[in-house]
Tab-separated table of C-alpha atoms in Angstrom:
chain	number	residue	atom	x	y	z
I	241	MET	CA	24.551	-30.484	-14.589
I	242	ASP	CA	23.480	-28.175	-11.851
I	243	VAL	CA	21.385	-25.146	-12.286
I	244	GLU	CA	23.718	-22.852	-10.505
I	245	THR	CA	26.774	-23.919	-12.644
I	246	TYR	CA	24.644	-23.504	-15.823
I	247	LEU	CA	23.618	-20.026	-14.802
I	248	VAL	CA	27.036	-18.982	-13.921
I	249	TYR	CA	28.557	-20.244	-17.185
I	250	VAL	CA	25.956	-19.533	-19.669
I	251	VAL	CA	23.287	-17.039	-18.709
I	252	MET	CA	25.431	-14.624	-16.707
I	253	PRO	CA	28.001	-14.044	-19.560
I	254	ILE	CA	25.190	-13.311	-21.985
I	255	ILE	CA	23.671	-10.747	-19.674
I	256	CYS	CA	26.963	-9.126	-18.973
I	257	LEU	CA	27.810	-8.981	-22.747
I	258	SER	CA	24.483	-7.261	-23.453
I	259	MET	CA	25.237	-4.791	-20.645
I	260	ILE	CA	28.534	-3.886	-22.225
I	261	ILE	CA	26.713	-3.371	-25.536
I	262	VAL	CA	24.174	-1.088	-24.155
I	263	LEU	CA	27.056	0.761	-22.429
I	264	ALA	CA	28.684	1.441	-25.729
I	265	ARG	CA	25.427	2.983	-27.008
I	266	LEU	CA	25.179	5.048	-23.828
I	267	ILE	CA	28.679	6.484	-24.450
I	268	LYS	CA	28.220	6.846	-28.223
I	269	GLY	CA	24.544	8.079	-28.430
I	270	PRO	CA	24.185	11.093	-30.790
I	271	GLN	CA	21.442	12.760	-28.852
I	272	ILE	CA	20.391	12.881	-25.234
I	273	VAL	CA	17.189	10.930	-25.729
I	274	ASP	CA	19.258	7.936	-27.095
I	275	ARG	CA	21.274	8.092	-23.859
I	276	VAL	CA	18.153	8.207	-21.742
I	277	ILE	CA	16.691	5.020	-23.307
I	278	ALA	CA	20.101	3.359	-23.000
I	279	LEU	CA	20.155	4.185	-19.328
I	280	ASP	CA	16.604	2.708	-18.939
I	281	LEU	CA	17.634	-0.398	-20.763
I	282	LEU	CA	20.707	-0.733	-18.546
I	283	ILE	CA	18.699	-0.569	-15.369
I	284	THR	CA	16.084	-3.013	-16.714
I	285	ILE	CA	18.973	-5.401	-17.499
I	286	GLY	CA	20.183	-4.923	-14.003
I	287	VAL	CA	16.809	-6.183	-12.699
I	288	GLY	CA	17.340	-9.365	-14.620
I	289	PHE	CA	20.883	-9.593	-13.382
I	290	ILE	CA	19.810	-9.391	-9.760
I	291	ALA	CA	17.237	-12.081	-10.341
I	292	VAL	CA	19.825	-14.485	-11.831
I	293	PHE	CA	22.137	-13.525	-9.006
I	294	SER	CA	19.592	-14.311	-6.400
I	295	ILE	CA	19.184	-17.785	-7.965
I	296	ILE	CA	22.933	-18.381	-7.881
I	297	THR	CA	23.418	-17.407	-4.299
I	298	ASN	CA	20.150	-19.110	-3.290
I	299	ASN	CA	19.012	-16.163	-1.450
I	300	TYR	CA	15.662	-14.558	-2.318
I	301	ASN	CA	16.111	-11.358	-0.351
I	302	PHE	CA	17.836	-9.848	-3.401
I	303	LEU	CA	14.495	-9.676	-5.177
I	304	ASP	CA	13.528	-6.769	-2.996
I	305	VAL	CA	16.371	-4.823	-4.560
I	306	ALA	CA	15.133	-5.781	-7.961
I	307	MET	CA	11.727	-4.409	-7.179
I	308	ILE	CA	13.140	-1.040	-6.020
I	309	LEU	CA	15.416	-0.790	-9.056
I	310	ALA	CA	12.444	-1.415	-11.419
I	311	LEU	CA	10.600	1.445	-9.649
I	312	ILE	CA	13.587	3.719	-9.885
I	313	ALA	CA	14.074	3.038	-13.583
I	314	PHE	CA	10.585	4.244	-14.288
I	315	LEU	CA	10.915	7.307	-12.181
I	316	SER	CA	14.276	8.291	-13.734
I	317	THR	CA	12.895	8.050	-17.251
I	318	VAL	CA	9.862	10.134	-16.500
I	319	ALA	CA	12.017	12.808	-14.722
I	320	PHE	CA	14.321	12.888	-17.650
I	321	ALA	CA	11.527	13.222	-20.099
I	322	TYR	CA	9.952	16.122	-18.080
I	323	TYR	CA	13.296	17.889	-17.674
I	324	LEU	CA	13.811	17.666	-21.511
I	325	TYR	CA	10.422	18.883	-22.180
I	326	LYS	CA	10.765	21.823	-19.776
I	327	SER	CA	14.267	22.846	-21.144
I	328	LYS	CA	12.850	22.825	-24.598
I	329	LYS	CA	10.025	24.976	-23.575
I	330	ASN	CA	12.170	27.537	-21.817
I	331	ASP	CA	14.614	27.897	-24.548
E	1389	MET	CA	-21.486	-9.215	-13.229
E	1390	LEU	CA	-19.695	-7.764	-10.056
E	1391	GLN	CA	-21.851	-9.949	-7.819
E	1392	ASN	CA	-20.789	-13.137	-9.657
E	1393	PHE	CA	-17.120	-12.073	-9.481
E	1394	LEU	CA	-17.271	-11.529	-5.681
E	1395	LEU	CA	-19.083	-14.879	-5.256
E	1396	ASN	CA	-16.410	-16.477	-7.189
E	1397	ILE	CA	-13.605	-14.844	-5.093
E	1398	LEU	CA	-15.445	-15.923	-1.917
E	1399	LEU	CA	-15.629	-19.544	-3.127
E	1400	THR	CA	-11.924	-19.406	-4.027
E	1401	LEU	CA	-11.104	-18.254	-0.466
E	1402	VAL	CA	-13.321	-20.935	1.032
E	1403	TRP	CA	-11.532	-23.591	-0.987
E	1404	VAL	CA	-8.088	-22.235	-0.031
E	1405	ALA	CA	-9.029	-22.135	3.627
E	1406	LEU	CA	-10.528	-25.631	3.572
E	1407	THR	CA	-7.640	-27.339	1.784
E	1408	GLY	CA	-5.100	-25.244	3.926
E	1409	GLU	CA	-2.353	-25.054	1.185
E	1410	LEU	CA	-1.434	-21.410	0.475
E	1411	ASN	CA	0.044	-21.377	-3.020
E	1412	TYR	CA	-0.813	-20.111	-6.444
E	1413	THR	CA	-1.763	-23.556	-7.940
E	1414	ASN	CA	-4.363	-24.094	-5.266
E	1415	PHE	CA	-5.724	-20.539	-5.751
E	1416	GLY	CA	-6.074	-21.200	-9.529
E	1417	PHE	CA	-7.696	-24.510	-8.894
E	1418	GLY	CA	-10.189	-23.048	-6.393
E	1419	PHE	CA	-10.959	-20.295	-8.795
E	1420	THR	CA	-11.712	-22.824	-11.595
E	1421	VAL	CA	-13.881	-24.918	-9.272
E	1422	GLY	CA	-15.788	-21.947	-8.063
E	1423	PHE	CA	-16.293	-20.717	-11.622
E	1424	LEU	CA	-17.534	-23.966	-12.796
E	1425	LEU	CA	-19.824	-24.362	-9.815
E	1426	LEU	CA	-21.394	-20.909	-10.422
E	1427	TRP	CA	-21.844	-21.478	-14.022
E	1428	PHE	CA	-23.671	-24.800	-13.351
E	1429	LEU	CA	-25.877	-23.130	-10.815
E	1430	ASN	CA	-26.734	-20.257	-13.045
E	1431	ARG	CA	-27.191	-22.145	-16.318
E	1432	ARG	CA	-30.963	-21.570	-16.508
E	1433	ARG	CA	-30.858	-17.806	-15.758
E	1434	THR	CA	-30.006	-16.202	-19.091
E	1435	SER	CA	-29.996	-12.708	-17.661
E	1436	ASN	CA	-27.035	-13.641	-15.531
E	1437	HIS	CA	-24.778	-14.905	-18.177
E	1438	ASP	CA	-22.465	-11.912	-18.809
E	1439	TYR	CA	-19.746	-12.967	-16.415
E	1440	PHE	CA	-19.456	-16.538	-17.642
E	1441	LEU	CA	-19.012	-15.361	-21.198
E	1442	ARG	CA	-16.428	-12.827	-20.199
E	1443	VAL	CA	-13.922	-14.887	-18.235
E	1444	PRO	CA	-13.103	-17.297	-21.104
E	1445	LYS	CA	-12.861	-14.379	-23.380
E	1446	ILE	CA	-10.320	-12.704	-21.081
E	1447	PHE	CA	-8.219	-15.820	-21.067
E	1448	ALA	CA	-8.423	-16.332	-24.833
E	1449	PHE	CA	-7.385	-12.658	-25.273
E	1450	MET	CA	-4.323	-13.082	-23.024
E	1451	PHE	CA	-3.065	-16.068	-24.922
E	1452	ASN	CA	-3.774	-14.497	-28.251
E	1453	PHE	CA	-1.851	-11.337	-27.172
E	1454	LEU	CA	1.069	-13.509	-26.031
E	1455	TYR	CA	1.135	-15.311	-29.361
E	1456	ASP	CA	1.226	-11.907	-31.127
E	1457	MET	CA	3.857	-10.635	-28.931
E	1458	ILE	CA	6.208	-13.616	-29.496
E	1459	ARG	CA	5.595	-13.721	-33.239
E	1460	ALA	CA	6.458	-9.905	-33.531
E	1461	ASN	CA	9.425	-10.428	-31.386
E	1462	ILE	CA	10.767	-13.077	-33.711
E	1463	GLU	CA	10.172	-10.678	-36.630
E	1464	VAL	CA	12.245	-8.009	-34.953
E	1465	THR	CA	14.897	-10.576	-33.972
E	1466	ILE	CA	15.421	-11.613	-37.525
E	1467	ASP	CA	15.877	-7.929	-38.574
E	1468	VAL	CA	18.322	-7.367	-35.773
E	1469	ILE	CA	20.530	-10.408	-36.417
E	1470	THR	CA	20.702	-9.986	-40.194
E	1471	PRO	CA	23.106	-7.283	-41.271
E	1472	ASN	CA	20.904	-5.234	-43.602
E	1473	TYR	CA	17.662	-3.547	-42.727
E	1474	ASN	CA	14.394	-4.702	-44.285
E	1475	MET	CA	12.092	-2.389	-42.410
E	1476	LYS	CA	9.755	0.419	-43.655
E	1477	PRO	CA	9.219	2.742	-40.684
E	1478	GLY	CA	6.743	5.572	-40.587
E	1479	ILE	CA	4.187	7.403	-38.400
E	1480	VAL	CA	0.488	6.492	-38.885
E	1481	LYS	CA	-2.500	8.352	-37.808
E	1482	TYR	CA	-4.967	5.919	-36.410
E	1483	GLU	CA	-8.615	6.669	-35.589
E	1484	MET	CA	-9.626	4.762	-32.451
E	1485	ASP	CA	-12.958	3.485	-31.030
E	1486	ALA	CA	-11.798	3.679	-27.434
E	1487	LYS	CA	-13.432	6.607	-25.663
E	1488	SER	CA	-12.622	6.750	-21.908
E	1489	ASP	CA	-9.258	7.272	-20.380
E	1490	PHE	CA	-8.969	3.740	-19.219
E	1491	GLU	CA	-9.686	2.194	-22.467
E	1492	ILE	CA	-7.192	4.399	-24.297
E	1493	THR	CA	-4.520	3.547	-21.603
E	1494	MET	CA	-5.122	-0.098	-22.095
E	1495	LEU	CA	-5.022	0.169	-25.846
E	1496	ALA	CA	-1.786	2.119	-25.823
E	1497	ASN	CA	-0.138	-0.423	-23.545
E	1498	MET	CA	-1.128	-3.284	-25.809
E	1499	ILE	CA	0.186	-1.395	-28.834
E	1500	ALA	CA	3.427	-0.474	-27.094
E	1501	LEU	CA	4.002	-4.045	-25.972
E	1502	THR	CA	3.908	-5.475	-29.446
E	1503	PRO	CA	7.444	-4.947	-30.789
E	1504	GLY	CA	7.756	-2.673	-33.877
E	1505	THR	CA	4.976	-0.250	-32.787
E	1506	VAL	CA	5.147	2.623	-30.425
E	1507	VAL	CA	2.431	5.134	-29.564
E	1508	ILE	CA	3.982	8.610	-29.983
E	1509	ASP	CA	1.067	10.937	-29.480
E	1510	ILE	CA	-2.546	11.170	-28.765
E	1511	SER	CA	-4.569	14.109	-30.078
E	1512	LYS	CA	-6.260	16.560	-27.746
E	1513	ASP	CA	-9.810	15.400	-28.552
E	1514	LYS	CA	-8.863	11.794	-27.890
E	1515	ARG	CA	-9.938	10.615	-31.329
E	1516	TYR	CA	-6.675	9.916	-33.029
E	1517	MET	CA	-3.570	8.015	-32.018
E	1518	PHE	CA	-0.209	8.542	-33.851
E	1519	ILE	CA	1.639	5.180	-33.974
E	1520	HIS	CA	5.343	4.661	-35.150
E	1521	ALA	CA	5.443	1.358	-36.849
E	1522	MET	CA	8.487	-0.466	-38.230
E	1523	TYR	CA	6.967	-2.706	-40.764
E	1524	LEU	CA	4.554	-0.890	-42.964
E	1525	LYS	CA	4.041	-3.112	-45.971
E	1526	ASP	CA	0.636	-1.543	-46.612
E	1527	ILE	CA	-0.757	1.218	-44.432
E	1528	GLU	CA	-4.505	0.320	-44.804
E	1529	GLY	CA	-3.870	-3.286	-43.993
E	1530	PHE	CA	-1.815	-2.341	-40.887
E	1531	LYS	CA	-4.758	-0.230	-39.613
E	1532	ARG	CA	-7.312	-2.885	-40.365
E	1533	ASN	CA	-5.275	-5.524	-38.677
E	1534	LEU	CA	-4.848	-3.403	-35.609
E	1535	LYS	CA	-8.485	-2.612	-35.396
E	1536	ASP	CA	-9.726	-6.254	-35.918
E	1537	ARG	CA	-7.056	-8.149	-33.898
E	1538	THR	CA	-6.438	-5.890	-30.927
E	1539	GLU	CA	-8.895	-3.106	-30.434
E	1540	LYS	CA	-12.224	-4.969	-31.005
E	1541	LYS	CA	-11.291	-7.741	-28.754
E	1542	LEU	CA	-10.011	-5.495	-25.971
E	1543	LEU	CA	-13.149	-3.326	-26.019
E	1544	GLU	CA	-15.332	-6.585	-25.936
E	1545	ILE	CA	-13.604	-7.422	-22.661
E	1546	ILE	CA	-13.399	-4.008	-20.999
E	1547	ARG	CA	-16.812	-2.581	-21.863
F	592	MET	CA	12.134	-31.403	-14.535
F	593	THR	CA	12.009	-28.085	-12.861
F	594	ASP	CA	15.635	-27.687	-13.333
F	595	ILE	CA	15.265	-28.065	-17.112
F	596	LEU	CA	12.384	-25.528	-17.235
F	597	ILE	CA	14.421	-23.075	-15.251
F	598	MET	CA	17.272	-23.537	-17.607
F	599	ILE	CA	15.079	-23.078	-20.744
F	600	LEU	CA	13.421	-19.931	-19.317
F	601	SER	CA	16.533	-18.247	-18.175
F	602	THR	CA	18.351	-18.808	-21.482
F	603	LEU	CA	15.305	-17.590	-23.433
F	604	GLY	CA	15.182	-14.399	-21.263
F	605	ALA	CA	18.978	-13.802	-21.666
F	606	LEU	CA	18.646	-14.259	-25.446
F	607	PHE	CA	15.833	-11.721	-25.497
F	608	ILE	CA	17.823	-9.288	-23.515
F	609	LEU	CA	20.908	-9.857	-25.866
F	610	VAL	CA	18.599	-9.174	-28.949
F	611	ALA	CA	17.399	-5.961	-27.232
F	612	SER	CA	20.846	-4.669	-26.623
F	613	VAL	CA	22.091	-5.584	-30.053
F	614	GLY	CA	18.951	-3.790	-31.448
F	615	ILE	CA	19.775	-0.651	-29.475
F	616	TYR	CA	23.296	-0.663	-30.814
F	617	LYS	CA	22.402	-1.455	-34.468
F	618	MET	CA	19.266	0.342	-35.299
F	619	PRO	CA	19.671	3.543	-37.312
F	620	ASP	CA	17.321	6.025	-35.738
F	621	PHE	CA	15.809	6.842	-32.275
F	622	TYR	CA	12.188	5.501	-32.827
F	623	SER	CA	13.177	2.006	-34.044
F	624	ARG	CA	15.656	1.868	-31.186
F	625	LEU	CA	12.857	2.726	-28.782
F	626	SER	CA	10.460	0.144	-30.278
F	627	VAL	CA	13.006	-2.638	-30.292
F	628	THR	CA	14.405	-2.240	-26.769
F	629	ILE	CA	11.271	-1.775	-24.460
F	630	LYS	CA	9.533	-5.019	-25.272
F	631	ALA	CA	12.200	-7.438	-25.857
F	632	ALA	CA	13.854	-6.370	-22.545
F	633	THR	CA	10.503	-6.676	-20.844
F	634	LEU	CA	9.790	-10.149	-22.129
F	635	GLY	CA	13.227	-11.274	-21.251
F	636	ILE	CA	13.046	-9.830	-17.687
F	637	GLY	CA	9.663	-11.659	-17.352
F	638	ALA	CA	11.090	-15.006	-18.411
F	639	ILE	CA	14.045	-14.693	-15.976
F	640	LEU	CA	11.804	-13.599	-13.005
F	641	ILE	CA	9.429	-16.591	-13.749
F	642	ALA	CA	12.503	-18.821	-13.773
F	643	SER	CA	13.478	-17.496	-10.216
F	644	ALA	CA	9.853	-17.911	-8.952
F	645	LEU	CA	10.051	-21.525	-10.064
F	646	PHE	CA	13.476	-22.041	-8.466
F	647	PHE	CA	12.388	-20.824	-5.070
F	648	ALA	CA	8.869	-22.195	-5.188
F	649	GLU	CA	7.667	-20.166	-2.121
F	650	PHE	CA	4.581	-18.164	-1.733
F	651	SER	CA	6.067	-14.855	-0.803
F	652	VAL	CA	8.631	-15.058	-3.508
F	653	THR	CA	6.099	-15.801	-6.163
F	654	THR	CA	4.015	-12.773	-5.081
F	655	LYS	CA	7.079	-10.589	-5.274
F	656	THR	CA	8.010	-11.848	-8.716
F	657	ILE	CA	4.461	-11.414	-10.078
F	658	SER	CA	4.408	-7.870	-8.735
F	659	ILE	CA	7.703	-7.024	-10.384
F	660	ILE	CA	6.407	-8.485	-13.671
F	661	PHE	CA	3.097	-6.583	-13.467
F	662	PHE	CA	4.990	-3.420	-12.536
F	663	LEU	CA	7.434	-3.709	-15.435
F	664	PHE	CA	4.538	-4.413	-17.957
F	665	LEU	CA	2.612	-1.484	-16.684
F	666	THR	CA	5.407	1.144	-16.646
F	667	ALA	CA	7.569	0.322	-19.518
F	668	PRO	CA	5.056	1.486	-22.162
F	669	VAL	CA	4.286	4.620	-20.264
F	670	ALA	CA	8.041	5.555	-20.093
F	671	GLY	CA	8.348	4.742	-23.815
F	672	TYR	CA	5.513	6.971	-24.797
F	673	LEU	CA	6.720	9.920	-22.621
F	674	ILE	CA	10.219	9.715	-24.057
F	675	GLY	CA	9.069	9.286	-27.631
F	676	LYS	CA	6.758	12.240	-27.367
F	677	VAL	CA	9.439	14.511	-25.877
F	678	ALA	CA	11.871	13.391	-28.653
F	679	TYR	CA	9.268	14.312	-31.292
F	680	VAL	CA	8.731	17.641	-29.656
F	681	ASN	CA	12.455	18.231	-29.520
F	682	GLY	CA	12.664	17.596	-33.217
F	683	THR	CA	14.309	14.149	-33.435
F	684	LYS	CA	14.253	13.223	-37.206
F	685	LEU	CA	12.839	9.989	-38.468
F	686	TRP	CA	14.973	7.599	-40.395
F	687	LYS	CA	15.861	8.932	-43.916
F	688	HIS	CA	14.249	5.865	-45.573
F	689	SER	CA	10.980	6.031	-43.723
F	690	ILE	CA	8.008	6.051	-46.050
F	691	ILE	CA	5.283	8.042	-44.386
F	692	ASP	CA	4.893	10.693	-41.649
F	693	GLU	CA	1.248	11.590	-41.091
F	694	MET	CA	1.913	13.384	-37.852
F	695	LYS	CA	3.947	16.188	-39.509
F	696	ASP	CA	1.756	19.467	-39.773
F	697	ASP	CA	-1.289	17.562	-38.502
F	698	PRO	CA	-3.607	19.841	-36.788
F	699	ASP	CA	-4.799	17.330	-34.167
F	700	SER	CA	-1.366	16.445	-32.941
F	701	PHE	CA	-0.302	17.780	-29.565
F	702	CYS	CA	3.383	18.160	-30.819
F	703	THR	CA	2.455	20.422	-33.733
F	704	GLN	CA	0.295	22.403	-31.390
F	705	VAL	CA	3.278	22.935	-29.177
F	706	LYS	CA	5.322	24.188	-32.066
F	707	GLU	CA	2.547	26.559	-33.304
F	708	LYS	CA	2.313	28.041	-29.835
F	709	GLU	CA	5.971	28.767	-29.773
F	710	GLU	CA	5.789	30.448	-33.163
F	711	GLU	CA	2.908	32.626	-31.889
F	712	VAL	CA	4.822	33.449	-28.785
F	713	LEU	CA	8.095	34.300	-30.417
F	714	PRO	CA	7.080	37.253	-32.571
F	715	LYS	CA	5.385	38.939	-29.651
F	716	SER	CA	8.436	38.812	-27.438
F	717	GLU	CA	10.478	40.214	-30.313
F	718	SER	CA	8.017	43.064	-30.770
F	719	LYS	CA	8.313	43.900	-27.029
F	720	LYS	CA	11.969	44.226	-27.360
C-alpha cells in the first residue's frame, strides 16, 4: 500500500471530520472565549492539514505556508485576548 | 559549564565538516562523540564536572516529560470517548519555588503542556500560581506530585 | 520501513487531533475545553510534522519542521494562559460540579485585584455625576 493512498483515504478524512466538529463548536459556542479557542484550534488543525497535503502532493514548499499559519494563529489569539480585556476594562 | 558546552559545539562542527554529511543524524552522532571525548579528558578534574552531569539529566527530564504527557493524554482521551464525565475540576493555589521570570515561564509551559492542567494566573509578587486542574482526586497529593515530579527536576536543570 | 513509520505517526497525530476536537465539542465548561484542546492538538501536529520530515528526508525540510514544532510548543501555552486569564477576568463560570476554587476572593490573585480596582473606581465616578 502506498503512503500517498493511505494518507488520502485514512488520515485526511479524520482531519476533515475533526475540522467539521470544531466548526460546530465555533458556531455554537455560548461565549466569545469559546469561539476564540475554537478558532485557534481550527487554525492549528489547518497546519496539520497542510503538512499532510505537502506529503500527498510531494511538494515541501507548502511547509512555509504552515509556518506562517502557526505564527498567525498565535498572534490572532493574543490580539483577541487583548481586545476582550480592554473592552471589559472600558465597560 | 559554558566553556565545556562551546568546546562540545566546536567538536561537533569539526566532526560534521570532516565527514562532510550535512544531516541531523550526523550532528547528533558528532555531539555524542564530542561529549564522550570531553568527558574522558576531564574525568580527573572534579571541579569541572557540572556540565557532564547536566546533559544526561536534561535528556532524562525530556523523556520523563514525554512519558508524563502521553500518559495524561490517554487519561483525557478516555474521558473524552466515554459518554459520562469522571472528572473533578477546580482551581488550586500552588506555591512555587521558581524565582526568576525565565524559571516561571518554563514551569508554566511544562504545566500547560500536560493535559488536564492550565495555568490561569500568577500573583503579583510571583510566589503563587493558580492552576486549573481537571482530575483533583486529592488536592495535597496533586500539589506534592507537581512539586516532586516536575518542579524540582526542572529547577535542577535550569539553575 | 520508513513508510510504515510515516503511516503510524500520521495516524497517531490524526487521532490526537480527533480527540481534541471531540473534546472541545463535548466538554461542559470553558476551562476544561481549554485544557483538552491545546495539548492534544499540539501533540498531534507534532506527530504529523515529524512524519512529513521523515517522508522528505532533506536537511532544509527537517529544519523547517523542527522550527514549526518548537514554535508551536512555545506559543500554545502562552496563548492558552492569556485567554484563560481574560476569561476569568470577564467572569466565566467554572463547571457547576467543580470541587474547589481557591482563586475566588484571594488577595494575591491578579484577577481579583482587577475586580477590586473596578469597585473602587465605580463609586467615585458615580459621585462625580
